[in-house]
Amino acid sequence: MAVRRPLVVGNWKMNGLLADGVARVRDLCTRVVAEPPPCDVLVCPPATLIAPVAEALRGSPVLWGGQDCHAEDKGAFTGDVAVAMLADLGCRAVIVGHSERRRDHGETDAIVCAKAAAAHRAGLIAIVCVGESLADRDAGCSEAVVGGQVSGSLPQGASGANTVIAYEPVWAIGTGRIASAEQIAAMHRHLRGLVRARIGCGAGDMRLLYGGSVSAANAAEILRIAEVDGALVGGASLKINDFLAICRSCVAA
Ligand code: 13P
């Protein structure tokens, strides 16, 4: 049976200025070094803070990554960030296809797939986000929607070494409304089956994260669910006590 080391990712979204962002990762790093949690820890600050965060974390066990990237390697794309730029700053991963980008920037599965392929070209882990809307869930088509997202968003060559899937039901993001343990377990079982059908042997190596209102209070219950290999954390990742409590709730692989 595959042994997957849990992964907890802090997605800061559009939050943080220089002083508080750097102070937050310094605090996190000191405490992770003093008492290592049973998981990989990755922070994804906004693009403006990646360089100073990298400087603060270089050589530490805490990893850092981007929240988005462009599918092209360089060129006339005002305001966008290339994967090579992220890799240049020591990023290990990049989030692609977050539902906020699918919603606000019209990102389709094809765009997400191209971004994930770009991440792989640059040697970055693509954290591919999927998740159904409340209307999808109410209509009973959550698994079909997520299945379509997975098949459309994973590029050729996706493997457990270069790809993580984050299941984030849109209705659970930032709402305090958490999916039930049964709903999470069912979707993660479904995801594992999809990945197995897609990449065959090695499917057991791909980490599947849950995201959506994960907190210090509910993390232990979520992280003990079979096939949940960690969490993608938004709001609670801005509070180091809470974020660390989530990391410490992981069940060691
Ligand atoms: P919250 O943890 O704030 O619900 O955000 C989840 C999320 O979107 C992480 O990517």
Coordinates of N, CA and C and ligand atoms in Angstrom, one line a residue:
M1 N 0.8 -1.2 0.0 CA 0.0 0.0 0.0 C 0.9 1.3 0.0
A2 N 0.5 2.3 -0.8 CA 1.3 3.5 -0.9 C 1.3 4.2 0.5
V3 N 2.4 4.8 0.8 CA 2.5 5.7 2.0 C 2.6 7.1 1.5
R4 N 1.5 7.8 1.8 CA 1.5 9.2 1.4 C 1.8 10.1 2.6
R5 N 2.8 11.0 2.5 CA 3.0 11.9 3.7 C 2.0 13.0 3.6
P6 N 1.3 13.2 4.7 CA 0.3 14.3 4.6 C 0.9 15.6 4.3
L7 N 0.0 16.5 3.7 CA 0.4 17.8 3.3 C -0.6 18.8 3.7
V8 N -0.2 19.9 4.4 CA -1.1 21.0 4.7 C -0.6 22.2 4.0
V9 N -1.5 22.8 3.3 CA -1.2 24.0 2.5 C -2.0 25.2 3.0
G10 N -1.3 26.3 3.3 CA -1.9 27.5 3.7 C -2.1 28.4 2.4
N11 N -3.3 28.7 2.0 CA -3.6 29.6 0.9 C -4.0 30.9 1.5
W12 N -3.1 31.9 1.5 CA -3.3 33.2 2.1 C -4.3 34.0 1.3
K13 N -4.5 33.6 0.0 CA -5.4 34.4 -0.9 C -4.9 35.8 -1.0
M14 N -5.7 36.8 -1.1 CA -5.2 38.2 -1.3 C -5.2 38.9 0.1
N15 N -4.3 38.3 1.0 CA -4.2 38.9 2.3 C -2.7 38.9 2.7
G16 N -2.3 40.0 3.3 CA -0.9 40.1 3.9 C -0.1 41.2 3.2
L17 N 0.5 42.0 4.1 CA 1.5 43.0 3.7 C 2.9 42.5 4.1
L18 N 3.9 43.2 3.7 CA 5.2 42.8 3.9 C 5.5 42.4 5.3
A19 N 5.3 43.3 6.2 CA 5.7 43.1 7.6 C 5.0 41.9 8.3
D20 N 3.7 41.9 8.1 CA 2.9 40.9 8.8 C 3.1 39.5 8.1
G21 N 3.3 39.5 6.8 CA 3.5 38.2 6.1 C 4.8 37.6 6.5
V22 N 5.9 38.4 6.6 CA 7.2 37.9 6.9 C 7.2 37.4 8.4
A23 N 6.6 38.2 9.2 CA 6.5 37.9 10.7 C 5.8 36.5 10.8
R24 N 4.7 36.3 10.0 CA 3.9 35.1 10.2 C 4.7 33.9 9.8
V25 N 5.5 34.0 8.7 CA 6.3 32.8 8.3 C 7.5 32.5 9.3
R26 N 8.0 33.6 9.8 CA 9.1 33.4 10.8 C 8.6 32.7 12.0
D27 N 7.5 33.1 12.5 CA 6.9 32.5 13.6 C 6.6 31.0 13.3
L28 N 6.0 30.8 12.1 CA 5.6 29.4 11.7 C 6.9 28.5 11.7
C29 N 7.9 29.1 11.0 CA 9.1 28.3 10.9 C 9.8 27.9 12.2
T30 N 9.8 28.9 13.1 CA 10.4 28.6 14.4 C 9.7 27.5 15.1
R31 N 8.4 27.5 15.0 CA 7.6 26.6 15.8 C 7.6 25.2 15.1
V32 N 7.7 25.2 13.8 CA 7.8 23.9 13.0 C 9.1 23.2 13.3
V33 N 10.2 24.1 13.4 CA 11.5 23.5 13.7 C 11.5 23.0 15.1
A34 N 10.9 23.7 16.1 CA 11.0 23.3 17.5 C 10.2 22.0 17.7
E35 N 9.1 21.9 16.9 CA 8.2 20.7 17.1 C 7.6 20.3 15.8
P36 N 8.4 19.5 15.0 CA 7.9 19.2 13.6 C 6.6 18.5 13.6
P37 N 5.6 18.9 12.8 CA 4.3 18.3 12.7 C 4.5 17.1 11.8
P38 N 3.5 16.1 11.8 CA 3.7 14.9 11.0 C 3.2 15.1 9.6
C39 N 3.6 16.2 8.9 CA 3.1 16.5 7.6 C 4.1 17.4 6.9
D40 N 4.0 17.5 5.6 CA 4.7 18.6 4.9 C 3.9 19.9 5.1
V41 N 4.5 21.0 5.2 CA 3.9 22.3 5.4 C 4.2 23.2 4.3
L42 N 3.2 23.8 3.6 CA 3.5 24.6 2.5 C 2.7 25.9 2.6
V43 N 3.3 27.1 2.4 CA 2.5 28.3 2.5 C 2.5 28.9 1.1
C44 N 1.3 29.4 0.7 CA 1.2 30.1 -0.6 C 0.7 31.5 -0.4
P45 N 1.7 32.4 -0.2 CA 1.4 33.9 0.0 C 1.0 34.5 -1.4
P46 N 0.4 35.7 -1.3 CA 0.2 36.4 -2.6 C 1.5 36.7 -3.3
A47 N 1.4 36.9 -4.6 CA 2.7 37.0 -5.4 C 3.7 38.0 -4.9
T48 N 3.1 39.1 -4.4 CA 4.0 40.2 -3.9 C 4.9 39.8 -2.7
L49 N 4.5 38.7 -2.0 CA 5.2 38.3 -0.8 C 6.0 37.1 -1.0
I50 N 6.0 36.5 -2.2 CA 6.8 35.2 -2.4 C 8.3 35.5 -2.1
A51 N 8.8 36.5 -2.7 CA 10.3 36.7 -2.5 C 10.7 36.9 -1.1
P52 N 10.0 37.8 -0.3 CA 10.4 37.9 1.1 C 10.1 36.7 1.9
V53 N 9.0 36.0 1.6 CA 8.7 34.8 2.3 C 9.8 33.7 2.0
A54 N 10.2 33.7 0.8 CA 11.3 32.7 0.4 C 12.6 33.0 1.2
E55 N 12.9 34.3 1.3 CA 14.1 34.7 2.0 C 14.0 34.3 3.5
A56 N 12.8 34.4 4.0 CA 12.6 34.1 5.5 C 12.7 32.6 5.7
L57 N 12.2 31.8 4.7 CA 12.1 30.4 4.9 C 13.2 29.5 4.3
R58 N 14.1 30.1 3.5 CA 15.1 29.3 2.8 C 15.9 28.5 3.8
G59 N 16.0 27.2 3.5 CA 16.7 26.3 4.3 C 15.9 25.7 5.5
S60 N 14.6 26.1 5.6 CA 13.8 25.6 6.7 C 12.9 24.5 6.2
P61 N 12.3 23.8 7.1 CA 11.4 22.7 6.6 C 10.1 23.2 6.0
V62 N 9.8 24.4 6.2 CA 8.5 25.0 5.6 C 8.7 25.3 4.1
L63 N 7.8 24.8 3.3 CA 7.9 25.0 1.8 C 7.0 26.2 1.5
W64 N 7.2 26.8 0.3 CA 6.4 27.9 -0.2 C 6.0 27.7 -1.6
G65 N 4.9 28.3 -2.0 CA 4.5 28.2 -3.4 C 3.6 29.4 -3.9
G66 N 3.2 29.3 -5.1 CA 2.3 30.4 -5.7 C 0.8 30.0 -5.6
Q67 N 0.0 31.0 -5.8 CA -1.4 30.8 -5.8 C -2.0 30.6 -7.2
D68 N -1.2 30.9 -8.2 CA -1.6 30.8 -9.6 C -0.4 31.0 -10.5
C69 N -0.6 30.6 -11.7 CA 0.5 30.9 -12.7 C -0.1 31.0 -14.1
H70 N 0.7 31.5 -15.0 CA 0.2 31.5 -16.4 C 0.6 30.2 -17.1
A71 N -0.2 29.9 -18.1 CA 0.1 28.6 -18.9 C 1.3 28.8 -19.8
E72 N 1.6 30.0 -20.2 CA 2.7 30.2 -21.1 C 4.0 30.5 -20.3
D73 N 5.1 30.2 -20.8 CA 6.4 30.3 -20.1 C 6.9 31.7 -19.9
K74 N 6.5 32.6 -20.9 CA 6.9 34.0 -20.7 C 6.2 34.8 -21.8
G75 N 6.2 36.1 -21.8 CA 5.7 36.8 -22.9 C 4.8 38.0 -22.4
A76 N 4.0 38.5 -23.4 CA 3.2 39.7 -23.2 C 1.9 39.3 -22.5
F77 N 2.0 39.1 -21.2 CA 0.8 38.8 -20.4 C 0.8 39.6 -19.1
T78 N 0.4 40.9 -19.3 CA 0.5 41.9 -18.2 C -0.2 41.4 -17.0
G79 N 0.6 41.5 -15.9 CA 0.0 41.1 -14.6 C 0.1 39.7 -14.2
D80 N 0.5 38.8 -15.1 CA 0.6 37.4 -14.8 C 1.9 37.0 -14.3
V81 N 2.0 35.8 -13.8 CA 3.2 35.3 -13.2 C 3.6 34.0 -13.9
A82 N 4.8 33.8 -14.4 CA 5.2 32.6 -15.1 C 5.7 31.6 -14.1
V83 N 5.6 30.3 -14.5 CA 6.1 29.2 -13.6 C 7.6 29.3 -13.4
A84 N 8.3 29.8 -14.4 CA 9.8 29.9 -14.2 C 10.1 31.0 -13.1
M85 N 9.2 32.0 -13.0 CA 9.4 33.0 -12.0 C 9.2 32.4 -10.6
L86 N 8.2 31.6 -10.5 CA 8.0 30.9 -9.2 C 9.1 30.0 -8.8
A87 N 9.5 29.2 -9.8 CA 10.6 28.3 -9.6 C 11.9 29.0 -9.2
D88 N 12.1 30.2 -9.8 CA 13.3 31.0 -9.6 C 13.3 31.5 -8.1
L89 N 12.2 31.6 -7.5 CA 12.1 32.0 -6.1 C 12.1 30.9 -5.1
G90 N 12.3 29.7 -5.7 CA 12.4 28.5 -4.8 C 11.0 27.9 -4.5
C91 N 10.0 28.3 -5.2 CA 8.7 27.7 -5.0 C 8.7 26.2 -5.3
R92 N 8.0 25.4 -4.5 CA 8.0 24.0 -4.8 C 6.6 23.6 -5.5
A93 N 5.7 24.5 -5.4 CA 4.3 24.1 -5.9 C 3.6 25.4 -6.3
V94 N 2.5 25.1 -7.0 CA 1.6 26.2 -7.3 C 0.2 25.7 -7.4
I95 N -0.7 26.5 -6.8 CA -2.2 26.2 -6.8 C -2.7 26.5 -8.2
V96 N -3.4 25.6 -8.8 CA -4.1 26.0 -10.1 C -5.6 25.6 -10.0
G97 N -6.4 26.4 -10.7 CA -7.8 26.0 -10.8 C -8.6 26.2 -9.5
H98 N -8.1 27.1 -8.6 CA -8.9 27.4 -7.4 C -10.3 27.9 -7.9
S99 N -11.3 27.6 -7.1 CA -12.7 27.9 -7.6 C -12.9 29.4 -7.7
E100 N -12.1 30.2 -6.9 CA -12.2 31.6 -7.0 C -11.7 32.1 -8.3
R101 N -10.7 31.4 -8.9 CA -10.2 31.8 -10.2 C -11.1 31.3 -11.3
R102 N -11.6 30.1 -11.1 CA -12.6 29.6 -12.1 C -13.8 30.5 -12.2
R103 N -14.2 31.0 -11.0 CA -15.4 31.9 -10.9 C -15.0 33.3 -11.4
D104 N -14.0 33.9 -10.9 CA -13.7 35.3 -11.2 C -12.9 35.6 -12.4
H105 N -12.2 34.6 -12.9 CA -11.4 34.8 -14.1 C -11.7 33.8 -15.2
G106 N -12.9 33.2 -15.1 CA -13.4 32.4 -16.2 C -12.5 31.2 -16.5
E107 N -11.7 30.7 -15.6 CA -10.8 29.6 -15.9 C -11.6 28.3 -16.1
T108 N -11.3 27.7 -17.3 CA -12.0 26.5 -17.7 C -11.0 25.3 -17.3
D109 N -11.5 24.1 -17.4 CA -10.7 22.9 -17.2 C -9.5 22.9 -18.1
A110 N -9.7 23.4 -19.4 CA -8.6 23.4 -20.3 C -7.5 24.3 -19.9
I111 N -7.9 25.5 -19.4 CA -6.9 26.5 -18.9 C -6.2 25.9 -17.7
V112 N -6.9 25.3 -16.8 CA -6.3 24.8 -15.6 C -5.3 23.7 -16.0
C113 N -5.7 22.9 -16.9 CA -4.8 21.8 -17.4 C -3.5 22.4 -18.0
A114 N -3.7 23.4 -18.8 CA -2.5 24.0 -19.4 C -1.6 24.6 -18.3
K115 N -2.2 25.2 -17.3 CA -1.4 25.8 -16.2 C -0.7 24.7 -15.4
A116 N -1.4 23.5 -15.2 CA -0.7 22.4 -14.5 C 0.4 21.9 -15.3
A117 N 0.2 21.8 -16.6 CA 1.3 21.3 -17.5 C 2.5 22.3 -17.4
A118 N 2.2 23.6 -17.4 CA 3.3 24.5 -17.2 C 4.1 24.3 -15.9
A119 N 3.3 24.1 -14.9 CA 3.9 23.9 -13.5 C 4.9 22.7 -13.6
H120 N 4.4 21.6 -14.3 CA 5.2 20.4 -14.4 C 6.5 20.7 -15.2
R121 N 6.4 21.5 -16.2 CA 7.6 21.8 -17.1 C 8.6 22.5 -16.2
A122 N 8.2 23.3 -15.3 CA 9.1 24.1 -14.4 C 9.5 23.3 -13.2
G123 N 9.1 22.0 -13.1 CA 9.5 21.2 -11.9 C 8.7 21.5 -10.7
L124 N 7.5 22.2 -10.9 CA 6.7 22.5 -9.7 C 5.6 21.4 -9.5
I125 N 5.2 21.2 -8.3 CA 4.0 20.4 -8.0 C 2.8 21.3 -8.3
A126 N 1.9 20.7 -9.1 CA 0.6 21.4 -9.4 C -0.4 21.0 -8.4
I127 N -1.0 21.9 -7.6 CA -2.1 21.6 -6.7 C -3.4 22.0 -7.4
V128 N -4.0 20.9 -8.0 CA -5.2 21.2 -8.9 C -6.4 21.1 -8.0
C129 N -7.2 22.2 -8.1 CA -8.4 22.3 -7.2 C -9.6 22.0 -8.0
V130 N -10.5 21.2 -7.4 CA -11.8 20.8 -8.0 C -12.8 21.0 -6.9
G131 N -14.1 21.0 -7.3 CA -15.1 21.1 -6.3 C -16.4 21.5 -6.9
E132 N -17.5 21.0 -6.4 CA -18.8 21.3 -7.0 C -19.5 22.5 -6.3
S133 N -20.4 23.1 -7.0 CA -21.2 24.2 -6.4 C -22.4 23.6 -5.6
L134 N -23.0 24.5 -4.8 CA -24.2 24.0 -4.0 C -25.3 23.5 -5.0
A135 N -25.4 24.2 -6.1 CA -26.5 23.8 -7.0 C -26.2 22.4 -7.6
D136 N -24.9 22.1 -7.8 CA -24.5 20.8 -8.3 C -24.8 19.7 -7.2
R137 N -24.5 20.1 -6.0 CA -24.7 19.1 -4.9 C -26.2 18.9 -4.7
D138 N -27.0 20.0 -4.7 CA -28.4 19.8 -4.6 C -29.0 19.0 -5.7
A139 N -28.4 19.1 -6.9 CA -28.9 18.4 -8.0 C -28.4 16.9 -8.1
G140 N -27.6 16.6 -7.1 CA -27.1 15.2 -7.0 C -26.0 14.8 -8.0
C141 N -25.4 15.9 -8.5 CA -24.3 15.6 -9.6 C -22.9 16.0 -9.1
S142 N -22.7 16.0 -7.8 CA -21.3 16.4 -7.4 C -20.2 15.5 -8.0
E143 N -20.5 14.2 -7.9 CA -19.4 13.3 -8.4 C -19.1 13.4 -9.9
A144 N -20.2 13.7 -10.6 CA -20.0 13.8 -12.1 C -19.3 15.1 -12.4
V145 N -19.6 16.2 -11.6 CA -19.0 17.5 -11.9 C -17.5 17.4 -11.5
V146 N -17.2 16.8 -10.4 CA -15.8 16.7 -9.9 C -15.0 15.8 -10.9
G147 N -15.7 14.7 -11.3 CA -15.1 13.8 -12.2 C -14.7 14.5 -13.5
G148 N -15.6 15.3 -14.0 CA -15.3 16.1 -15.3 C -14.1 17.0 -15.0
Q149 N -14.1 17.7 -13.9 CA -13.0 18.6 -13.6 C -11.7 17.9 -13.5
V150 N -11.7 16.7 -12.9 CA -10.4 15.9 -12.8 C -10.0 15.5 -14.2
S151 N -10.9 15.0 -15.0 CA -10.4 14.5 -16.3 C -10.0 15.6 -17.2
G152 N -10.6 16.8 -17.0 CA -10.3 17.9 -17.9 C -9.1 18.7 -17.4
S153 N -8.8 18.6 -16.1 CA -7.7 19.5 -15.5 C -6.4 18.9 -15.3
L154 N -6.3 17.5 -15.3 CA -5.0 16.9 -15.1 C -4.3 16.7 -16.4
P155 N -3.1 17.2 -16.6 CA -2.4 17.1 -17.8 C -1.8 15.7 -18.0
Q156 N -1.4 15.4 -19.2 CA -0.6 14.2 -19.5 C 0.6 14.2 -18.6
G157 N 0.9 13.0 -18.1 CA 2.1 12.9 -17.2 C 1.9 13.3 -15.8
A158 N 0.7 13.5 -15.4 CA 0.4 13.8 -14.0 C 0.7 12.6 -13.2
S159 N 1.3 12.8 -12.0 CA 1.7 11.6 -11.2 C 1.6 12.1 -9.7
G160 N 1.8 11.1 -8.9 CA 1.8 11.5 -7.4 C 3.0 12.4 -7.1
A161 N 4.0 12.3 -7.9 CA 5.2 13.1 -7.6 C 5.0 14.6 -8.0
N162 N 4.2 14.8 -9.0 CA 4.1 16.2 -9.5 C 2.7 16.8 -9.4
T163 N 1.8 16.1 -8.8 CA 0.4 16.6 -8.8 C -0.3 16.3 -7.4
V164 N -1.0 17.2 -6.9 CA -1.8 17.0 -5.7 C -3.2 17.5 -6.2
I165 N -4.3 16.7 -5.8 CA -5.6 17.2 -6.0 C -6.2 17.7 -4.7
A166 N -6.8 18.9 -4.8 CA -7.5 19.5 -3.6 C -9.0 19.5 -3.9
Y167 N -9.8 18.8 -3.1 CA -11.2 18.8 -3.3 C -11.8 19.9 -2.4
E168 N -12.3 21.0 -3.0 CA -12.9 22.1 -2.2 C -14.3 22.3 -2.7
P169 N -15.3 21.8 -2.0 CA -16.7 22.1 -2.4 C -16.9 23.6 -2.3
V170 N -17.4 24.2 -3.3 CA -17.4 25.7 -3.4 C -18.3 26.3 -2.2
W171 N -19.3 25.5 -1.9 CA -20.2 26.0 -0.8 C -19.6 25.9 0.6
A172 N -18.4 25.3 0.7 CA -17.8 25.2 2.0 C -16.6 26.1 2.2
I173 N -16.3 26.9 1.1 CA -15.2 27.8 1.1 C -15.6 29.1 1.8
G174 N -14.9 29.4 2.9 CA -15.1 30.7 3.6 C -16.4 30.9 4.2
T175 N -17.2 29.8 4.3 CA -18.6 30.0 4.7 C -18.7 29.5 6.2
G176 N -17.7 28.7 6.7 CA -17.9 28.1 8.0 C -18.8 26.8 7.9
R177 N -19.3 26.6 6.7 CA -20.1 25.4 6.5 C -19.3 24.3 5.9
I178 N -19.1 23.2 6.7 CA -18.2 22.2 6.4 C -18.9 21.0 5.8
A179 N -18.3 20.4 4.8 CA -18.9 19.1 4.3 C -18.9 18.1 5.4
S180 N -19.8 17.2 5.4 CA -19.9 16.2 6.5 C -18.8 15.2 6.2
A181 N -18.4 14.4 7.3 CA -17.4 13.4 7.1 C -17.8 12.4 6.1
E182 N -19.1 12.1 6.0 CA -19.6 11.1 5.0 C -19.4 11.7 3.6
Q183 N -19.7 13.0 3.4 CA -19.6 13.6 2.1 C -18.1 13.6 1.7
I184 N -17.3 14.0 2.6 CA -15.8 14.0 2.3 C -15.3 12.6 1.9
A185 N -15.7 11.7 2.8 CA -15.2 10.3 2.6 C -15.6 9.8 1.2
A186 N -16.9 10.0 0.9 CA -17.4 9.5 -0.4 C -16.7 10.2 -1.6
M187 N -16.5 11.5 -1.5 CA -15.8 12.2 -2.6 C -14.4 11.8 -2.8
H188 N -13.7 11.6 -1.6 CA -12.3 11.2 -1.7 C -12.1 9.8 -2.2
R189 N -13.1 8.9 -1.9 CA -13.1 7.5 -2.5 C -13.3 7.6 -4.0
H190 N -14.2 8.5 -4.4 CA -14.5 8.7 -5.8 C -13.2 9.2 -6.5
L191 N -12.6 10.2 -5.9 CA -11.4 10.8 -6.5 C -10.3 9.7 -6.6
R192 N -10.1 8.9 -5.6 CA -9.0 7.9 -5.7 C -9.3 7.0 -6.9
G193 N -10.6 6.6 -7.1 CA -11.0 5.8 -8.2 C -10.7 6.5 -9.5
L194 N -11.0 7.8 -9.6 CA -10.8 8.5 -10.8 C -9.3 8.5 -11.2
V195 N -8.5 8.8 -10.1 CA -7.0 8.8 -10.3 C -6.5 7.5 -10.8
R196 N -7.0 6.4 -10.1 CA -6.6 5.1 -10.5 C -6.9 4.8 -12.0
A197 N -8.1 5.2 -12.4 CA -8.5 4.9 -13.8 C -7.7 5.7 -14.7
R198 N -7.3 6.9 -14.2 CA -6.5 7.8 -15.1 C -5.0 7.4 -15.2
I199 N -4.4 7.1 -14.1 CA -2.9 6.9 -14.2 C -2.5 5.5 -13.8
G200 N -3.5 4.7 -13.4 CA -3.2 3.3 -13.1 C -2.2 3.1 -11.9
C201 N -1.2 2.3 -12.0 CA -0.4 2.1 -10.9 C 0.4 3.4 -10.6
G202 N 0.5 3.6 -9.3 CA 1.1 4.9 -8.9 C 0.0 5.9 -8.4
A203 N -1.3 5.5 -8.7 CA -2.4 6.3 -8.3 C -2.5 6.5 -6.8
G204 N -2.0 5.4 -6.1 CA -2.0 5.5 -4.7 C -1.0 6.4 -4.1
D205 N -0.1 7.0 -4.9 CA 0.9 8.0 -4.4 C 0.4 9.4 -4.5
M206 N -0.7 9.6 -5.2 CA -1.2 11.0 -5.3 C -1.9 11.5 -4.1
R207 N -1.5 12.7 -3.6 CA -2.1 13.2 -2.4 C -3.4 13.9 -2.7
L208 N -4.5 13.6 -2.0 CA -5.8 14.2 -2.1 C -6.1 15.0 -0.9
L209 N -6.2 16.3 -1.1 CA -6.4 17.2 0.1 C -7.9 17.6 0.1
Y210 N -8.4 17.9 1.3 CA -9.7 18.5 1.5 C -9.5 20.0 1.8
G211 N -10.4 20.8 1.3 CA -10.4 22.3 1.6 C -11.8 22.8 1.7
G212 N -11.9 23.8 2.6 CA -13.3 24.5 2.7 C -13.6 24.5 4.2
S213 N -13.3 25.7 4.8 CA -13.6 26.0 6.2 C -12.9 25.0 7.2
V214 N -11.7 24.5 6.8 CA -11.0 23.7 7.7 C -10.5 24.6 8.8
S215 N -10.6 24.1 10.1 CA -10.3 24.9 11.2 C -9.5 24.1 12.2
A216 N -9.0 24.7 13.3 CA -8.3 24.0 14.3 C -9.4 23.0 15.0
A217 N -10.6 23.5 15.0 CA -11.7 22.7 15.7 C -12.1 21.4 14.9
N218 N -12.1 21.5 13.6 CA -12.6 20.4 12.9 C -11.6 19.5 12.1
A219 N -10.3 20.0 12.2 CA -9.2 19.3 11.4 C -9.1 17.9 11.8
A220 N -9.1 17.6 13.1 CA -8.8 16.2 13.4 C -9.8 15.2 12.8
E221 N -11.1 15.6 12.9 CA -12.1 14.7 12.3 C -11.9 14.6 10.8
I222 N -11.6 15.7 10.1 CA -11.4 15.6 8.7 C -10.2 14.8 8.3
L223 N -9.1 15.0 9.0 CA -7.8 14.4 8.6 C -7.7 13.0 8.9
R224 N -8.6 12.4 9.7 CA -8.6 11.0 9.9 C -9.4 10.2 8.9
I225 N -10.1 10.9 8.0 CA -10.9 10.2 7.0 C -10.0 9.5 6.0
A226 N -10.4 8.3 5.7 CA -9.5 7.5 4.7 C -9.5 8.3 3.4
E227 N -8.3 8.3 2.7 CA -8.1 9.0 1.5 C -8.0 10.5 1.6
V228 N -8.1 11.1 2.8 CA -7.8 12.5 3.0 C -6.3 12.6 3.4
D229 N -5.5 13.2 2.6 CA -4.1 13.2 2.8 C -3.6 14.5 3.2
G230 N -4.5 15.4 3.7 CA -4.1 16.7 4.1 C -5.2 17.7 3.9
A231 N -4.8 19.0 4.0 CA -5.8 20.1 3.9 C -5.3 21.3 3.1
L232 N -6.2 21.9 2.4 CA -5.9 23.2 1.8 C -6.7 24.2 2.6
V233 N -5.9 25.1 3.3 CA -6.5 25.9 4.3 C -6.5 27.4 3.9
G234 N -7.6 28.1 4.0 CA -7.7 29.5 3.6 C -7.6 30.3 4.9
G235 N -8.7 30.8 5.4 CA -8.7 31.7 6.5 C -7.9 31.3 7.7
A236 N -8.0 30.1 8.1 CA -7.3 29.6 9.3 C -5.7 29.6 9.1
S237 N -5.3 29.7 7.8 CA -3.8 29.7 7.6 C -3.2 31.0 8.0
L238 N -4.1 32.0 8.2 CA -3.5 33.4 8.5 C -3.3 33.5 10.0
K239 N -3.8 32.5 10.8 CA -3.5 32.5 12.2 C -2.6 31.3 12.5
I240 N -1.4 31.6 12.9 CA -0.4 30.6 13.1 C -0.8 29.5 14.1
N241 N -1.4 29.9 15.2 CA -1.8 28.9 16.2 C -2.8 27.9 15.5
D242 N -3.7 28.4 14.8 CA -4.8 27.6 14.2 C -4.1 26.7 13.1
F243 N -3.3 27.3 12.3 CA -2.7 26.6 11.2 C -1.8 25.5 11.7
L244 N -1.0 25.7 12.7 CA -0.2 24.7 13.3 C -1.1 23.6 14.0
A245 N -2.2 24.0 14.6 CA -3.0 23.0 15.2 C -3.6 22.0 14.1
I246 N -3.9 22.6 12.9 CA -4.3 21.8 11.8 C -3.2 20.8 11.3
C247 N -2.0 21.4 11.2 CA -0.9 20.6 10.8 C -0.7 19.4 11.8
R248 N -0.8 19.7 13.1 CA -0.6 18.7 14.1 C -1.7 17.7 14.2
S249 N -2.8 18.0 13.5 CA -3.9 17.0 13.5 C -3.8 15.9 12.4
C250 N -2.7 16.1 11.6 CA -2.5 15.1 10.6 C -2.1 13.7 11.2
V251 N -2.6 12.7 10.5 CA -2.2 11.4 11.0 C -1.0 11.0 10.2
A252 N 0.1 10.7 10.9 CA 1.4 10.4 10.3 C 1.3 9.3 9.3
A253 N 1.9 9.4 8.1 CA 1.9 8.4 7.1 C 2.8 7.2 7.6
Ligands
13P1 P1 -11.4 28.7 3.8 O1 -10.5 27.7 4.6 O2 -11.2 30.1 4.2 O3 -12.8 28.2 3.7 O4 -10.8 28.6 2.3 C1 -10.6 27.4 1.7 C2 -9.9 27.7 0.4 O5 -10.4 28.2 -0.5 C3 -8.5 27.3 0.4 O6 -8.0 27.3 -0.9

